[in-house]
Tab-separated table of C-alpha atoms in Angstrom:
chain	number	residue	atom	x	y	z
B	167	MET	CA	0.000	0.000	0.000
B	168	ARG	CA	1.311	3.399	-0.987
B	169	ASP	CA	1.098	5.817	1.931
B	170	TYR	CA	0.967	9.314	0.480
B	171	THR	CA	1.754	10.904	3.843
B	172	ASP	CA	5.273	9.507	3.442
B	173	GLU	CA	5.699	11.667	0.351
B	174	LEU	CA	4.620	14.995	1.856
B	175	PRO	CA	6.997	17.933	1.332
B	176	PRO	CA	9.002	19.343	4.275
B	177	HIS	CA	6.763	21.152	6.705
B	178	THR	CA	6.373	22.199	10.303
B	179	GLU	CA	3.963	20.627	12.743
B	180	ARG	CA	2.262	22.205	15.718
B	181	TYR	CA	-0.423	21.522	18.294
B	182	VAL	CA	-2.935	24.363	18.707
B	183	GLY	CA	-5.097	25.278	21.681
B	184	GLU	CA	-6.337	23.365	24.696
B	185	HIS	CA	-7.526	20.441	22.565
B	186	ASP	CA	-4.139	19.975	20.891
B	187	LEU	CA	-5.346	20.340	17.328
B	188	TYR	CA	-2.675	18.917	15.052
B	189	LEU	CA	-1.703	21.489	12.409
B	190	GLU	CA	0.662	21.046	9.465
B	191	ILE	CA	2.173	24.163	7.844
B	192	TYR	CA	3.702	24.087	4.352
B	193	LYS	CA	5.470	27.193	3.101
B	194	GLY	CA	4.893	28.082	-0.529
B	195	GLU	CA	8.044	27.504	-2.545
B	196	GLU	CA	8.278	31.094	-3.715
B	197	SER	CA	8.112	32.264	-0.107
B	198	LEU	CA	11.028	29.988	0.730
B	199	GLU	CA	12.980	32.008	-1.845
B	200	ASN	CA	11.711	35.289	-0.372
B	201	GLN	CA	9.961	36.295	-3.568
B	202	GLU	CA	7.022	38.661	-3.566
B	203	GLN	CA	3.691	37.023	-2.730
B	204	GLU	CA	1.511	40.035	-2.214
B	205	ASP	CA	-1.515	38.369	-3.769
B	206	LYS	CA	-1.153	35.016	-2.073
B	207	VAL	CA	-3.042	34.780	1.167
B	208	PRO	CA	-2.643	31.604	3.226
B	209	LEU	CA	-4.875	28.627	2.551
B	210	LEU	CA	-6.551	26.588	5.290
B	211	PHE	CA	-7.631	23.041	4.411
B	212	VAL	CA	-10.401	21.415	6.500
B	213	HIS	CA	-11.025	17.689	6.142
B	214	GLY	CA	-14.328	15.831	6.191
B	215	ALA	CA	-15.831	13.236	8.523
B	216	TYR	CA	-13.781	10.176	9.498
B	217	THR	CA	-10.579	11.624	8.077
B	218	GLY	CA	-7.828	14.145	8.768
B	219	SER	CA	-5.095	16.191	7.163
B	220	TRP	CA	-3.800	13.019	5.494
B	221	MET	CA	-6.725	13.248	3.083
B	222	TRP	CA	-5.025	16.271	1.434
B	223	SER	CA	-1.698	14.508	0.886
B	224	LYS	CA	-1.962	14.483	-2.905
B	225	TYR	CA	-3.077	18.111	-3.065
B	226	ILE	CA	-0.496	19.958	-1.011
B	227	PRO	CA	2.515	19.628	-3.356
B	228	HIS	CA	0.545	21.278	-6.187
B	229	PHE	CA	-0.253	24.335	-4.072
B	230	ILE	CA	3.137	24.932	-2.505
B	231	ARG	CA	4.832	24.590	-5.917
B	232	GLU	CA	2.797	27.612	-7.015
B	233	GLY	CA	3.759	29.573	-3.939
B	234	TRP	CA	0.717	29.086	-1.731
B	235	THR	CA	1.382	28.627	1.969
B	236	CYS	CA	-0.897	25.874	3.233
B	237	TYR	CA	-2.209	25.297	6.732
B	238	VAL	CA	-3.723	21.820	6.978
B	239	MET	CA	-5.659	21.297	10.190
B	240	ASN	CA	-7.185	18.411	12.077
B	241	LEU	CA	-10.375	18.737	14.080
B	242	ARG	CA	-10.286	17.552	17.675
B	243	SER	CA	-9.849	13.799	18.082
B	244	HIS	CA	-8.940	13.332	14.396
B	245	TYR	CA	-5.686	11.846	13.044
B	246	ARG	CA	-2.895	13.182	15.279
B	247	SER	CA	-4.975	15.630	17.318
B	248	ARG	CA	-5.402	14.617	20.948
B	249	VAL	CA	-7.950	11.832	21.358
B	250	LEU	CA	-11.055	12.963	23.261
B	251	ASP	CA	-14.381	11.364	24.128
B	252	MET	CA	-15.991	11.203	20.683
B	253	THR	CA	-19.432	10.609	22.215
B	254	GLN	CA	-19.383	14.163	23.591
B	255	ILE	CA	-18.031	16.054	20.582
B	256	THR	CA	-20.509	18.293	18.765
B	257	PHE	CA	-20.782	20.192	15.485
B	258	GLU	CA	-20.282	23.398	17.483
B	259	ASP	CA	-17.035	22.007	18.914
B	260	TYR	CA	-15.718	21.564	15.380
B	261	LEU	CA	-16.738	25.137	14.512
B	262	GLY	CA	-14.743	26.309	17.516
B	263	ASP	CA	-11.718	24.335	16.299
B	264	ILE	CA	-11.748	26.023	12.889
B	265	HIS	CA	-12.269	29.501	14.348
B	266	GLU	CA	-9.305	28.855	16.647
B	267	VAL	CA	-7.002	27.933	13.758
B	268	VAL	CA	-8.247	30.871	11.653
B	269	GLN	CA	-7.269	33.185	14.501
B	270	VAL	CA	-3.807	31.594	14.684
B	271	ILE	CA	-3.302	32.174	10.958
B	272	GLN	CA	-4.574	35.744	11.164
B	273	ALA	CA	-2.151	36.469	14.005
B	274	GLU	CA	0.779	34.987	12.075
B	275	CYS	CA	0.015	36.254	8.578
B	276	GLY	CA	-1.958	39.425	9.242
B	277	VAL	CA	-4.793	38.254	6.989
B	278	THR	CA	-7.567	35.698	7.134
B	279	PRO	CA	-7.117	32.613	4.947
B	280	VAL	CA	-8.991	31.162	2.038
B	281	LEU	CA	-10.886	28.286	3.646
B	282	ILE	CA	-11.074	25.047	1.635
B	283	GLY	CA	-13.540	22.573	3.131
B	284	PHE	CA	-14.400	19.058	1.991
B	285	SER	CA	-17.659	17.234	2.781
B	286	MET	CA	-18.405	17.800	6.508
B	287	GLY	CA	-15.556	20.314	6.426
B	288	GLY	CA	-17.561	22.137	3.772
B	289	ILE	CA	-20.666	22.734	5.884
B	290	LEU	CA	-18.427	23.687	8.807
B	291	SER	CA	-16.625	26.151	6.538
B	292	GLN	CA	-19.921	27.708	5.462
B	293	LYS	CA	-20.803	28.454	9.085
B	294	VAL	CA	-17.316	29.812	9.818
B	295	ALA	CA	-17.564	32.061	6.750
B	296	GLU	CA	-20.675	33.749	8.142
B	297	ARG	CA	-18.587	35.711	10.629
B	298	ALA	CA	-14.870	35.107	10.063
B	299	GLY	CA	-14.316	37.628	7.253
B	300	LEU	CA	-12.496	35.059	5.123
B	301	ALA	CA	-10.422	35.899	2.050
B	302	GLY	CA	-12.241	33.204	0.121
B	303	LEU	CA	-14.277	30.022	0.459
B	304	VAL	CA	-13.941	26.771	-1.497
B	305	LEU	CA	-16.591	24.069	-0.977
B	306	MET	CA	-15.545	20.645	-2.223
B	307	ASP	CA	-18.439	18.213	-2.529
B	308	SER	CA	-19.680	19.894	0.611
B	309	SER	CA	-22.491	18.740	2.833
B	310	LEU	CA	-25.465	20.942	2.009
B	311	CYS	CA	-26.920	23.678	4.145
B	312	ARG	CA	-30.642	23.517	4.889
B	313	GLU	CA	-31.564	26.147	2.310
B	314	VAL	CA	-29.912	24.342	-0.618
B	315	HIS	CA	-31.235	20.951	0.480
B	316	GLU	CA	-34.770	22.323	0.554
B	317	GLU	CA	-34.328	23.447	-3.062
B	318	VAL	CA	-32.794	20.180	-4.374
B	319	PRO	CA	-33.287	17.516	-1.674
B	320	TYR	CA	-31.601	14.135	-1.698
B	321	THR	CA	-34.006	11.557	-3.108
B	322	ASP	CA	-32.145	8.404	-2.069
B	323	ILE	CA	-31.888	8.923	1.677
B	324	VAL	CA	-32.183	5.868	3.930
B	325	ARG	CA	-32.333	7.443	7.352
B	326	THR	CA	-30.135	5.854	10.001
B	327	VAL	CA	-30.143	6.330	13.752
B	328	PRO	CA	-26.522	6.371	14.916
B	329	GLY	CA	-25.243	4.976	18.172
B	330	ASN	CA	-22.960	6.911	20.472
B	331	VAL	CA	-20.409	7.194	17.673
B	332	VAL	CA	-20.437	6.463	13.967
B	333	PRO	CA	-17.936	3.716	13.051
B	334	ALA	CA	-15.414	4.273	10.301
B	335	PRO	CA	-16.616	3.337	6.804
B	336	VAL	CA	-15.575	-0.185	5.886
B	337	ARG	CA	-14.855	0.568	2.207
B	338	GLU	CA	-15.317	-3.028	1.100
B	339	ASP	CA	-15.065	-2.004	-2.547
B	340	GLU	CA	-11.694	-2.669	-4.119
B	341	THR	CA	-11.968	0.109	-6.692
B	342	SER	CA	-14.409	2.848	-7.643
B	343	LEU	CA	-15.148	4.948	-10.692
B	344	ASP	CA	-12.034	7.059	-10.136
B	345	GLU	CA	-10.161	5.313	-7.297
B	346	THR	CA	-7.679	2.460	-7.629
B	347	ALA	CA	-7.237	-0.324	-5.098
B	348	GLU	CA	-4.210	1.594	-3.842
B	349	ASP	CA	-6.256	4.783	-3.352
B	350	ILE	CA	-8.833	2.909	-1.287
B	351	ALA	CA	-6.232	0.996	0.724
B	352	PHE	CA	-4.677	4.347	1.664
B	353	GLN	CA	-8.007	5.541	3.044
B	354	ARG	CA	-8.655	2.286	4.901
B	355	LYS	CA	-5.411	2.752	6.795
B	356	TYR	CA	-6.498	6.034	8.349
B	357	LEU	CA	-10.321	6.189	8.414
B	358	THR	CA	-11.640	6.481	11.940
B	359	MET	CA	-14.885	6.896	13.858
B	360	GLU	CA	-16.924	10.101	13.780
B	361	SER	CA	-19.068	12.056	16.210
B	362	ALA	CA	-22.714	10.955	16.153
B	363	LYS	CA	-23.770	14.296	17.648
B	364	ALA	CA	-22.116	16.154	14.786
B	365	PHE	CA	-23.749	13.917	12.182
B	366	GLN	CA	-27.150	14.385	13.796
B	367	THR	CA	-26.723	18.134	13.350
B	368	PHE	CA	-25.810	18.341	9.669
B	369	SER	CA	-26.418	14.966	7.953
B	370	TYR	CA	-29.812	14.299	6.387
B	371	HIS	CA	-28.916	10.586	6.341
B	372	PHE	CA	-28.806	10.673	10.145
B	373	GLY	CA	-32.093	12.501	10.578
B	374	ALA	CA	-30.822	16.068	10.719
B	375	GLU	CA	-32.967	18.968	9.568
B	376	GLY	CA	-29.821	20.559	8.221
B	377	VAL	CA	-27.703	23.504	9.258
B	378	PRO	CA	-29.058	26.907	8.192
B	379	VAL	CA	-26.509	29.208	6.608
B	380	ASP	CA	-27.006	32.906	5.927
B	381	SER	CA	-25.295	33.281	2.576
B	382	GLY	CA	-26.034	37.020	2.628
B	383	SER	CA	-23.486	37.403	5.399
B	384	ILE	CA	-20.764	35.712	3.331
B	385	THR	CA	-19.180	38.362	1.140
B	386	CYS	CA	-15.919	36.668	0.125
B	387	PRO	CA	-15.433	35.065	-3.312
B	388	CYS	CA	-16.588	31.438	-3.404
B	389	LEU	CA	-15.907	28.354	-5.498
B	390	VAL	CA	-18.106	25.249	-5.446
B	391	ILE	CA	-16.790	21.920	-6.789
B	392	HIS	CA	-19.063	18.898	-6.998
B	393	ALA	CA	-18.528	15.269	-7.913
B	394	VAL	CA	-21.294	14.619	-10.436
B	395	ASN	CA	-22.779	11.426	-11.858
B	396	SER	CA	-26.376	12.381	-12.584
B	397	ASP	CA	-28.472	15.317	-13.712
B	398	GLU	CA	-29.882	15.551	-10.176
B	399	GLU	CA	-26.396	15.919	-8.706
B	400	GLU	CA	-25.588	18.559	-11.300
B	401	ARG	CA	-28.713	20.524	-10.324
B	402	ARG	CA	-27.750	20.219	-6.676
B	403	GLY	CA	-24.228	21.440	-7.324
B	404	ARG	CA	-25.440	24.390	-9.353
B	405	ALA	CA	-28.017	25.272	-6.677
B	406	ASN	CA	-25.284	25.206	-4.049
B	407	ALA	CA	-23.129	27.524	-6.147
B	408	ALA	CA	-26.022	29.876	-6.839
B	409	TYR	CA	-26.831	30.140	-3.132
B	410	PHE	CA	-23.290	31.337	-2.407
B	411	ARG	CA	-22.945	33.364	-5.637
B	412	ALA	CA	-20.017	31.085	-6.371
B	413	THR	CA	-18.073	29.968	-9.396
B	414	TYR	CA	-19.163	26.401	-10.181
B	415	ALA	CA	-17.280	23.341	-11.395
B	416	GLY	CA	-19.109	20.028	-11.727
B	417	LEU	CA	-16.673	17.184	-12.360
B	418	TRP	CA	-18.620	14.451	-14.131
B	419	GLY	CA	-17.538	10.864	-13.586
B	420	THR	CA	-15.831	11.460	-10.255
B	421	THR	CA	-16.672	10.240	-6.756
B	422	HIS	CA	-16.896	11.988	-3.402
B	423	THR	CA	-13.600	10.727	-1.960
B	424	GLY	CA	-12.056	10.402	-5.399
B	425	LEU	CA	-12.021	14.203	-5.635
B	426	LEU	CA	-9.246	14.206	-3.034
B	427	VAL	CA	-7.430	10.897	-3.422
B	428	GLY	CA	-8.617	9.421	-6.736
B	429	GLN	CA	-7.017	9.274	-10.145
B	430	ARG	CA	-8.612	12.562	-11.280
B	431	TYR	CA	-7.842	14.575	-8.167
B	432	VAL	CA	-5.549	16.836	-10.227
B	433	GLU	CA	-8.564	18.203	-12.099
B	434	ALA	CA	-10.088	19.430	-8.834
B	435	ALA	CA	-6.776	20.781	-7.531
B	436	GLN	CA	-6.124	22.626	-10.793
B	437	THR	CA	-9.654	24.067	-10.710
B	438	ILE	CA	-8.886	25.594	-7.318
B	439	LEU	CA	-5.503	26.901	-8.471
B	440	ARG	CA	-7.029	28.573	-11.528
B	441	TRP	CA	-9.730	30.141	-9.354
B	442	LEU	CA	-7.144	31.395	-6.855
B	443	ALA	CA	-5.132	32.973	-9.681
B	444	ARG	CA	-8.133	34.777	-11.173
C-alpha cells in the first residue's frame, strides 16, 4: 500500500489550543525564496468526517509549488490531534476548532485565509464564513446547508439512527469509478470513527434537519466543486453555487472521496488553483 503521507513535502507541525489540534504548515516555494507574494493569502484546508489532514496529501505539493502557503488542520480527536471522548463532541465544537485555527493564521500572517472545506468540512466552513471575514471560500463536494437541500433535496436517503459514535466506513469495494485499489487501501489505513452528535446536526442521512446558513453574510469570493454522476447531482451542485454566488465546477464521472485521493484529483486541484489565480 502506498502511503501518500510519506511523500509529503518538508513542513512544520504544531499543536494548537487546549484540545491539541494537530496542524501542518507548508510554506509556498516562492516564499522559501523570499519572492514577492503580495496576492497570495494563506490557505486553510479542513477535512471531512472520518478523516484528517492526510486526506489532502496528494493536493499539497501542487499548491506549494505555485507559492501558496498551506495550513492543513485536524479537528479535535482526528488523526494526530489529541484523542477525546468522541461521544461528547458536537458540530459546534468543530466550529470552535476552525475559528481557533483561523485566529492563529490571522495572528501569524496578518490576513484571514482562504478556507477550503471538503464534505463535513464544507458545511463547517460555510458556518465559519458567516462571521470570520475570510479571504475566500472553497466548498468541495460539501455537505449541504438547509436552504440548498430544501431546493434540491436528496431523493435516495435511507435514514439511520446512529449509536454513540459512527464507526469508520468499511470501504469493502476494491476500486471505484475514479479510485484504484491503492487509493482505497490508503483511506482504509487512516479512516476512523466520527461524532454521532455532529452527524445528527448536519447529515440528512442521520435525521438532521440541516444547518441553516445565511449566505447574505458571506461576502468573500466562493468556489463550489461537486462530484457529479447524474443530472440531479448537477442541479444540486449548481443550486449550491447559486446560493453562495459562487463559481461552479461540476466534475462528471468522479466520486466523493475520489475528488481528493482518486485518479482525477488533479482536475479538482487545478480548478482551485485557476480560481485562486483569477
